Short mmCIF file of C-alpha atoms in Angstrom, two decimals:
data_model
loop_
_atom_site.label_atom_id
_atom_site.label_comp_id
_atom_site.label_asym_id
_atom_site.label_seq_id
_atom_site.Cartn_x
_atom_site.Cartn_y
_atom_site.Cartn_z
CA MET A 1 1.83 -44.03 10.85
CA SER A 2 -0.39 -41.07 8.95
CA ARG A 3 0.03 -43.72 5.65
CA PRO A 4 -3.45 -45.49 5.00
CA GLY A 5 -1.13 -49.07 4.77
CA PHE A 6 0.17 -48.56 7.97
CA LEU A 7 -2.27 -51.57 9.32
CA LEU A 8 -1.58 -53.95 6.55
CA SER A 9 2.38 -53.12 7.29
CA SER A 10 4.93 -54.79 8.89
CA TRP A 11 5.75 -51.72 10.83
CA PRO A 12 3.01 -52.31 13.86
CA TRP A 13 4.16 -55.92 14.47
CA ARG A 14 8.18 -54.54 14.32
CA SER A 15 6.72 -51.84 17.18
CA ALA A 16 5.19 -54.86 18.98
CA ALA A 17 8.49 -56.84 18.57
CA TYR A 18 10.60 -53.67 19.68
CA LEU A 19 8.71 -53.30 22.97
CA LEU A 20 8.51 -56.73 23.87
CA THR A 21 12.39 -57.92 23.38
CA GLY A 22 12.51 -54.11 25.55
CA ALA A 23 10.77 -55.95 27.98
CA VAL A 24 12.63 -59.56 28.02
CA THR A 25 16.51 -57.65 27.23
CA GLY A 26 15.58 -55.14 30.32
CA ALA A 27 14.85 -57.76 32.74
CA ALA A 28 17.97 -59.68 31.84
CA VAL A 29 19.84 -56.03 32.00
CA LEU A 30 18.17 -55.83 35.60
CA VAL A 31 19.34 -59.63 36.92
CA GLY A 32 22.73 -58.92 35.53
CA ILE A 33 23.22 -55.42 37.16
CA VAL A 34 21.89 -56.35 40.60
CA THR A 35 23.63 -59.77 40.73
CA ALA A 36 27.19 -57.83 39.58
CA ALA A 37 26.32 -55.17 42.48
CA ALA A 38 25.65 -58.35 44.83
CA VAL A 39 28.84 -59.75 43.77
CA CYS A 40 30.94 -56.35 44.04
CA GLY A 41 29.65 -55.54 47.57
CA ALA A 42 30.19 -58.92 48.97
CA LEU A 43 34.28 -59.03 47.79
CA ALA A 44 34.40 -55.28 48.36
CA VAL A 45 35.37 -56.14 51.78
CA VAL A 46 38.43 -58.14 50.49
CA LEU A 47 39.19 -55.52 48.00
CA VAL A 48 38.32 -57.67 45.17
CA GLY A 49 35.15 -56.24 44.32
CA LEU A 50 36.54 -53.27 43.83
CA PRO A 51 38.06 -53.84 40.15
CA LEU A 52 34.98 -55.83 39.62
CA LEU A 53 33.15 -52.02 39.91
CA VAL A 54 34.62 -51.00 36.95
CA VAL A 55 33.14 -53.59 34.94
CA VAL A 56 30.00 -52.39 35.94
CA ALA A 57 30.76 -48.91 35.04
CA LEU A 58 31.68 -50.52 31.73
CA GLY A 59 28.23 -52.64 31.75
CA GLY A 60 26.45 -49.64 29.95
CA ILE A 61 28.65 -50.19 26.75
CA PRO A 62 27.30 -53.84 25.65
CA VAL A 63 23.72 -52.75 26.91
CA ALA A 64 24.00 -49.80 24.25
CA LEU A 65 25.44 -51.55 21.90
CA LEU A 66 22.37 -54.20 22.08
CA GLU A 67 19.72 -51.39 22.26
CA ARG A 68 22.04 -49.85 18.97
CA SER A 69 21.24 -52.93 16.85
CA ARG A 70 17.38 -53.04 18.43
CA LEU A 71 16.46 -49.74 17.19
CA ARG A 72 16.82 -51.19 13.73
CA LEU A 73 13.47 -52.78 14.17
CA VAL A 74 11.70 -49.66 14.12
CA ASP A 75 14.18 -46.74 13.20
CA ARG A 76 15.72 -46.59 9.40
CA ASP A 77 18.37 -44.35 10.12
CA PRO A 78 21.62 -45.99 12.07
CA VAL A 79 22.48 -45.07 15.39
CA SER A 80 26.45 -44.40 15.56
CA GLY A 81 27.79 -44.83 18.92
CA ARG A 82 31.69 -44.05 18.40
CA HIS A 83 34.25 -44.02 21.23
CA ARG A 84 37.41 -42.35 21.29
CA VAL A 85 40.33 -44.69 20.19
CA PRO A 86 43.07 -44.78 22.74
CA ALA A 87 46.22 -43.14 22.51
CA ALA A 88 48.28 -46.30 23.37
CA PRO A 89 47.80 -50.17 22.77
CA GLY A 90 47.00 -52.24 25.94
CA LEU A 91 44.32 -53.04 28.54
CA TRP A 92 45.16 -50.04 30.83
CA ALA A 93 45.04 -47.11 27.55
CA TRP A 94 41.69 -48.59 26.63
CA LEU A 95 40.36 -48.71 30.61
CA THR A 96 41.29 -44.80 31.18
CA THR A 97 39.88 -43.69 27.85
CA ARG A 98 36.29 -45.48 28.68
CA LEU A 99 36.71 -44.46 32.14
CA ARG A 100 37.19 -40.81 31.27
CA GLU A 101 34.81 -39.88 28.08
CA GLN A 102 31.14 -39.10 28.61
CA ALA A 103 29.70 -41.83 26.35
CA THR A 104 30.76 -44.55 28.84
CA TRP A 105 29.13 -42.78 31.50
CA ARG A 106 26.38 -41.62 29.65
CA GLU A 107 25.71 -45.50 28.29
CA LEU A 108 26.05 -46.56 32.02
CA GLY A 109 23.20 -44.07 32.55
CA TYR A 110 20.80 -45.32 30.01
CA ALA A 111 21.41 -48.83 31.14
CA LEU A 112 20.47 -48.15 34.97
CA LEU A 113 17.31 -46.17 33.58
CA PHE A 114 16.71 -49.22 31.55
CA ALA A 115 16.90 -51.72 34.24
CA GLY A 116 14.82 -50.12 36.50
CA LEU A 117 12.07 -47.87 34.49
CA LEU A 118 11.81 -48.43 30.98
CA TRP A 119 11.69 -52.06 30.28
CA PRO A 120 8.72 -52.00 32.89
CA VAL A 121 6.72 -49.26 30.74
CA ASP A 122 7.72 -52.05 27.47
CA ALA A 123 5.88 -54.52 29.00
CA LEU A 124 2.97 -52.76 30.29
CA VAL A 125 2.09 -51.57 26.91
CA VAL A 126 2.33 -54.87 25.30
CA THR A 127 0.52 -56.77 27.65
CA VAL A 128 -2.61 -53.61 27.49
CA ALA A 129 -1.94 -53.59 23.76
CA LEU A 130 -1.92 -56.90 22.78
CA LEU A 131 -3.59 -58.91 25.29
CA VAL A 132 -6.67 -57.04 25.83
CA PRO A 133 -7.98 -57.03 21.82
CA LEU A 134 -6.07 -60.67 21.15
CA SER A 135 -8.71 -61.87 24.35
CA MET A 136 -11.63 -60.19 22.88
CA VAL A 137 -10.91 -61.68 19.08
CA ALA A 138 -10.67 -64.98 20.89
CA ALA A 139 -13.70 -64.99 22.51
CA PRO A 140 -15.78 -67.22 19.85
CA MET A 141 -12.89 -69.78 20.37
CA LEU A 142 -12.68 -69.84 24.18
CA MET A 143 -16.73 -70.21 23.86
CA ALA A 144 -16.25 -73.54 21.47
CA THR A 145 -13.40 -75.08 23.58
CA VAL A 146 -12.98 -73.70 26.96
CA GLY A 147 -16.65 -73.11 27.32
CA ASP A 148 -18.51 -76.13 25.86
CA GLY A 149 -20.08 -73.91 23.82
CA HIS A 150 -22.03 -72.31 26.36
CA GLU A 151 -19.89 -69.56 27.88
CA ALA A 152 -16.43 -67.64 27.79
CA LYS A 153 -14.65 -64.84 29.99
CA VAL A 154 -12.92 -62.31 28.27
CA LEU A 155 -9.67 -61.28 30.49
CA LYS A 156 -11.36 -63.29 33.19
CA GLN A 157 -13.81 -60.43 34.27
CA TRP A 158 -16.71 -60.37 31.68
CA THR A 159 -18.54 -63.74 30.83
CA VAL A 160 -20.23 -63.94 27.25
CA THR A 161 -23.42 -66.48 27.30
CA THR A 162 -24.46 -66.15 23.72
CA TRP A 163 -22.74 -66.67 20.08
CA PRO A 164 -23.96 -63.24 18.85
CA THR A 165 -22.24 -61.47 21.88
CA ALA A 166 -19.15 -64.18 21.37
CA PHE A 167 -18.85 -62.49 17.62
CA GLY A 168 -19.89 -59.00 18.43
CA VAL A 169 -16.94 -58.58 21.22
CA ALA A 170 -14.70 -60.59 18.56
CA VAL A 171 -15.21 -57.61 15.82
CA LEU A 172 -15.05 -55.34 18.53
CA GLY A 173 -12.04 -56.95 19.50
CA LEU A 174 -10.53 -56.77 16.01
CA LEU A 175 -11.43 -52.97 15.77
CA LEU A 176 -9.61 -52.38 19.09
CA LEU A 177 -6.89 -54.13 17.73
CA GLY A 178 -6.63 -51.58 14.66
CA LEU A 179 -6.41 -49.13 17.59
CA CYS A 180 -3.87 -50.51 19.72
CA ALA A 181 -1.41 -50.92 16.68
CA TYR A 182 -1.29 -46.91 16.56
CA VAL A 183 -0.61 -47.41 20.04
CA LEU A 184 1.96 -49.53 19.62
CA GLY A 185 3.75 -47.32 16.88
CA ILE A 186 3.12 -44.54 19.21
CA ALA A 187 5.20 -46.30 22.17
CA ALA A 188 7.74 -47.67 20.25
CA GLY A 189 8.89 -44.44 18.53
CA ALA A 190 8.70 -42.41 21.84
CA ARG A 191 10.89 -45.46 23.10
CA ALA A 192 13.36 -45.30 20.15
CA GLY A 193 13.51 -41.36 20.27
CA LEU A 194 14.41 -41.69 23.83
CA THR A 195 16.92 -44.21 23.37
CA ARG A 196 18.28 -42.29 20.29
CA LEU A 197 19.06 -39.41 22.47
CA LEU A 198 20.60 -41.15 25.32
CA ILE A 199 22.96 -43.60 23.48
CA ALA A 200 23.54 -41.78 20.02
CA SER A 201 26.87 -40.15 19.28
CA ARG A 202 26.50 -36.46 19.68
CA GLU A 203 30.16 -36.16 17.80
CA GLY A 204 29.15 -38.52 15.05
CA GLU A 205 25.60 -36.81 14.28
CA LEU A 206 27.43 -33.28 14.15
CA GLY A 207 30.17 -34.64 11.97
CA ALA A 208 27.86 -36.25 9.48
CA ARG A 209 25.38 -32.58 9.64
CA VAL A 210 28.81 -30.69 9.01
CA VAL A 211 29.49 -32.96 5.92
CA GLU A 212 26.38 -32.74 4.59
CA LEU A 213 26.18 -29.02 5.44
CA ALA A 214 29.58 -28.65 3.45
CA ARG A 215 28.24 -30.90 0.30
CA SER A 216 25.09 -28.64 0.07
CA ARG A 217 27.26 -25.29 -0.08
CA VAL A 218 29.37 -27.27 -2.64
CA ARG A 219 26.36 -28.20 -4.39
CA LEU A 220 24.68 -24.49 -4.04
CA VAL A 221 28.04 -22.51 -5.32
CA ASP A 222 28.43 -24.83 -8.35
CA ALA A 223 24.99 -24.30 -9.36
CA PHE A 224 25.09 -20.46 -8.95
CA GLU A 225 28.18 -20.74 -11.23
CA ALA A 226 26.23 -22.72 -13.57
CA GLU A 227 23.84 -19.85 -13.71
CA ARG A 228 26.33 -17.48 -13.79
CA ARG A 229 27.61 -19.05 -16.95
CA ARG A 230 24.21 -19.48 -18.53
CA ILE A 231 23.14 -15.76 -18.25
CA GLU A 232 26.71 -14.95 -19.80
CA ARG A 233 26.69 -17.29 -22.65
CA ASP A 234 22.83 -16.33 -23.67
CA LEU A 235 23.67 -12.51 -23.26
CA HIS A 236 26.94 -12.77 -25.35
CA ASP A 237 24.92 -15.07 -28.03
CA GLY A 238 21.59 -13.26 -27.81
CA ALA A 239 21.35 -10.09 -27.25
CA GLN A 240 24.82 -9.26 -27.93
CA GLN A 241 24.69 -9.96 -31.37
CA ARG A 242 21.16 -8.27 -31.95
CA LEU A 243 22.84 -5.13 -30.66
CA VAL A 244 25.59 -5.74 -33.16
CA ALA A 245 23.47 -6.17 -35.91
CA LEU A 246 21.36 -2.88 -34.76
CA THR A 247 24.70 -0.40 -34.51
CA MET A 248 25.82 -1.66 -37.84
CA ALA A 249 22.09 -1.23 -39.00
CA LEU A 250 21.65 2.35 -37.74
CA GLY A 251 25.63 3.01 -39.08
CA LEU A 252 24.63 2.50 -42.57
CA ALA A 253 21.09 4.18 -42.58
CA ARG A 254 22.93 7.14 -41.20
CA LEU A 255 25.27 6.85 -44.33
CA ASP A 256 22.33 6.57 -46.88
CA ALA A 257 20.49 9.78 -45.15
CA PRO A 258 20.67 12.73 -46.64
CA PRO A 259 21.50 15.95 -44.31
CA GLY A 260 18.98 17.01 -42.09
CA PRO A 261 17.08 16.04 -39.09
CA LEU A 262 16.74 12.47 -39.94
CA ALA A 263 20.67 12.20 -40.25
CA GLU A 264 21.07 13.65 -36.82
CA ARG A 265 18.39 11.24 -35.05
CA LEU A 266 19.82 8.67 -36.77
CA THR A 267 23.63 9.68 -35.87
CA THR A 268 22.08 9.95 -32.12
CA ALA A 269 20.48 6.45 -32.45
CA HIS A 270 23.80 5.22 -33.63
CA GLN A 271 25.52 6.66 -30.68
CA GLU A 272 22.91 5.27 -28.10
CA ALA A 273 23.22 2.04 -29.45
CA GLY A 274 26.87 1.58 -29.36
CA GLU A 275 26.92 3.00 -25.65
CA ALA A 276 24.31 0.46 -24.82
CA LEU A 277 26.77 -2.18 -26.59
CA ALA A 278 29.58 -1.07 -24.82
CA GLU A 279 27.56 -1.37 -21.25
CA LEU A 280 26.28 -4.74 -22.57
CA ARG A 281 29.92 -5.88 -22.72
CA GLU A 282 31.05 -4.58 -19.30
CA LEU A 283 27.81 -6.48 -17.53
CA ILE A 284 28.53 -9.62 -19.68
CA HIS A 285 32.21 -9.41 -18.51
CA GLY A 286 31.20 -8.96 -14.81
CA ILE A 287 29.42 -11.55 -15.10
CA HIS A 288 31.48 -14.47 -15.87
CA PRO A 289 34.07 -13.28 -18.50
CA LYS A 290 34.64 -16.15 -21.63
CA ILE A 291 38.26 -15.32 -21.21
CA LEU A 292 38.45 -17.33 -17.89
CA THR A 293 36.09 -20.29 -19.31
CA ASP A 294 38.25 -20.77 -22.13
CA TYR A 295 41.71 -19.75 -20.86
CA GLY A 296 41.82 -19.92 -17.15
CA LEU A 297 42.19 -17.86 -14.42
CA LEU A 298 45.81 -16.70 -15.46
CA ALA A 299 44.73 -15.29 -18.79
CA ALA A 300 41.75 -13.86 -17.06
CA VAL A 301 43.69 -11.99 -14.34
CA GLY A 302 45.72 -10.73 -17.02
CA ASP A 303 42.90 -9.09 -19.16
CA ALA A 304 41.66 -7.67 -15.72
CA ALA A 305 44.83 -5.84 -15.18
CA ASP A 306 45.14 -4.72 -18.59
CA ARG A 307 41.47 -3.26 -18.03
CA CYS A 308 42.65 -1.24 -14.99
CA VAL A 309 43.22 2.40 -14.84
CA VAL A 310 46.15 1.85 -12.73
CA PRO A 311 49.07 0.13 -14.14
CA VAL A 312 49.21 -3.43 -12.92
CA ASP A 313 51.92 -5.66 -12.61
CA VAL A 314 51.06 -9.68 -12.85
CA ASP A 315 53.01 -12.16 -11.33
CA LEU A 316 51.01 -15.07 -11.40
CA GLU A 317 52.27 -18.71 -11.74
CA LEU A 318 49.50 -21.80 -12.14
CA PRO A 319 50.59 -24.99 -13.60
CA GLY A 320 47.41 -26.08 -13.83
CA ARG A 321 43.42 -24.99 -13.66
CA PRO A 322 41.49 -24.72 -10.40
CA THR A 323 38.45 -26.14 -9.87
CA PRO A 324 35.55 -23.78 -11.80
CA ALA A 325 34.02 -22.34 -8.49
CA VAL A 326 37.58 -21.65 -7.16
CA GLU A 327 38.50 -19.98 -10.36
CA SER A 328 35.77 -18.09 -10.63
CA ALA A 329 35.72 -16.78 -7.00
CA ALA A 330 39.76 -15.82 -7.30
CA TYR A 331 39.06 -13.96 -10.46
CA PHE A 332 36.33 -11.81 -8.96
CA VAL A 333 38.24 -11.38 -6.01
CA VAL A 334 40.80 -9.76 -7.87
CA CYS A 335 38.50 -7.81 -9.79
CA GLU A 336 37.16 -6.27 -6.87
CA ALA A 337 40.51 -5.90 -5.59
CA LEU A 338 41.59 -3.91 -8.46
CA ALA A 339 38.45 -1.49 -8.82
CA ASN A 340 38.83 -0.63 -5.31
CA VAL A 341 42.60 0.09 -5.95
CA ALA A 342 41.01 2.33 -9.04
CA ARG A 343 38.45 4.08 -7.20
CA HIS A 344 40.09 4.86 -3.59
CA SER A 345 43.20 3.80 -3.02
CA GLY A 346 45.32 7.19 -4.85
CA ALA A 347 47.80 4.77 -6.33
CA ASP A 348 50.53 4.74 -9.07
CA ARG A 349 50.82 1.08 -9.15
CA ALA A 350 49.72 -1.92 -8.08
CA ARG A 351 50.40 -5.71 -8.62
CA VAL A 352 48.78 -9.07 -8.55
CA SER A 353 50.91 -12.02 -7.63
CA GLY A 354 50.16 -15.72 -6.33
CA GLY A 355 50.51 -19.19 -7.11
CA HIS A 356 49.48 -22.79 -5.83
CA ARG A 357 51.47 -24.77 -3.24
CA ASP A 358 50.60 -27.43 -0.83
CA GLY A 359 47.06 -28.26 -2.18
CA ARG A 360 46.04 -24.24 -1.68
CA LEU A 361 45.76 -21.79 -4.02
CA PHE A 362 46.72 -17.96 -2.55
CA LEU A 363 46.58 -14.68 -4.27
CA GLU A 364 47.70 -11.07 -3.19
CA VAL A 365 46.70 -7.80 -4.34
CA ARG A 366 49.36 -4.79 -3.44
CA ASP A 367 48.86 -1.21 -4.04
CA ASP A 368 51.48 2.18 -2.98
CA GLY A 369 47.92 3.72 -2.49
CA ARG A 370 47.39 6.04 0.64
CA GLY A 371 45.86 2.75 2.71
CA GLY A 372 43.23 2.81 5.35
CA ALA A 373 40.73 0.37 4.18
CA ASP A 374 38.19 -0.81 6.82
CA ALA A 375 36.05 -3.61 5.72
CA SER A 376 33.37 -2.41 8.87
CA LYS A 377 32.92 0.90 6.43
CA GLY A 378 31.41 -1.04 3.45
CA SER A 379 30.11 -4.10 2.07
CA GLY A 380 32.44 -4.73 -0.36
CA LEU A 381 35.42 -6.49 1.55
CA THR A 382 32.41 -8.23 3.22
CA GLY A 383 30.84 -9.73 0.25
CA LEU A 384 34.75 -10.83 -0.65
CA ALA A 385 34.57 -12.56 2.68
CA ASP A 386 31.86 -14.16 2.18
CA ARG A 387 32.29 -15.49 -1.45
CA VAL A 388 35.70 -16.95 -0.28
CA SER A 389 34.58 -18.19 3.16
CA VAL A 390 32.18 -20.32 0.95
CA LEU A 391 34.93 -22.41 -0.35
CA ASP A 392 36.53 -23.12 2.75
CA GLY A 393 39.10 -20.00 2.03
CA ARG A 394 40.53 -17.15 3.75
CA LEU A 395 40.92 -13.53 2.97
CA ALA A 396 43.24 -11.17 4.80
CA LEU A 397 43.88 -7.55 4.58
CA THR A 398 46.36 -5.32 6.05
CA SER A 399 45.95 -1.39 4.92
CA PRO A 400 47.44 0.85 7.54
CA PRO A 401 46.99 4.67 7.04
CA GLY A 402 49.45 5.95 4.72
CA GLY A 403 49.80 2.57 2.95
CA PRO A 404 50.67 -0.10 1.30
CA THR A 405 47.74 -2.02 1.34
CA LEU A 406 47.99 -5.85 0.84
CA LEU A 407 44.58 -8.32 0.30
CA HIS A 408 45.84 -11.83 0.48
CA VAL A 409 43.45 -14.47 -0.08
CA GLU A 410 44.12 -18.32 0.12
CA PHE A 411 41.79 -21.46 -1.14
CA PRO A 412 41.86 -24.75 -0.64
CA CYS A 413 41.96 -26.92 -4.29
CA GLU A 414 43.70 -29.03 -6.58
CA LEU A 415 44.89 -27.97 -10.05
CA THR A 416 43.83 -29.91 -12.73
CA GLU A 417 44.22 -29.52 -16.48
CA ALA A 418 47.32 -27.58 -17.86
CA ALA A 419 46.63 -24.11 -17.90
CA ASP A 420 46.58 -22.42 -21.21
CA ARG A 421 49.23 -19.58 -22.01
CA SER A 422 48.28 -19.14 -25.46
CA ALA A 423 45.81 -16.59 -24.34
#
């Protein structure tokens, strides 16, 4: 309604059609409900009307179905009205399922509200918003036909006796018709919102929202991993190569410089450049190691185990590669777990094992340290759990005092291409 072309679009007429069909449909529903109730009341004396009361109770289902169809006039979003599937075939199972679910009684309540209150409101809005301005617009025509060119009555209330007055009333009616178009839009929108609130399937809408949230979460994870790989590539191919060239240039300058203060400063600068290069390589490796991208999780976990200060045994069997997001998350879980083993466990040996089974990738990191790890005392394990949960995974930690400590993580995923073991 906020768009400039609203008055020239089809929406005012669609709003009027929605309210007009609501008035007609509501009157028909009222007649049907009153007739069914009267028949059931008359036949209840001989117990024949009791089964008919069940039919009346189910009368909200076709009314709600019709209302969902009418909503398409003014509502672009489809309205779901999913009912539960009966547990067994047959009429009795269908009846018991319908009578036990809340949607049936909610739709019956809407049908009663529709028949008793809503359709008169629809009729009143349509009558006032269309009859008043259209009768004013038709004043000149009424004066020329019914009034023989002498007079015309507007809404049976005001008498127009001159042509300038008649055309002035017509122009005023056109302006009022434009204003009433917005009134029709507001009334139809409010009416459609109430209908959606009462008869829409809450389970269906909730399920749709959950699906959309899951999809958006996957998109965010993929975008985050793509950005990590881009940063790693830029650092590896840009800043790291420049530091390597700088280190080589300083080394050559140190060899060519005569003994003295200049040579000592070149030596110091060469050492600092070497340390900066080492730190940059560690940073690149922490962002997204190239071995993970090129050779997969199996080779990357082996590389992380080789770099750990605690001896680590690796027993990981993967016949293929997970998705990039799962692969990256699994690798960083292993790296963080091995870092905790090296810093806090006091372990003499650690072990990384895992594989893929029943559509799930599982990993275990075990050490023979002192144990006592607690996720509530630090953000490292909490961050790991958050990273795993983003991909619908599960993380479990067992670390009794005295050890051993076992970190178990699972990801739902399917393996794609074969893992490259040449690394």
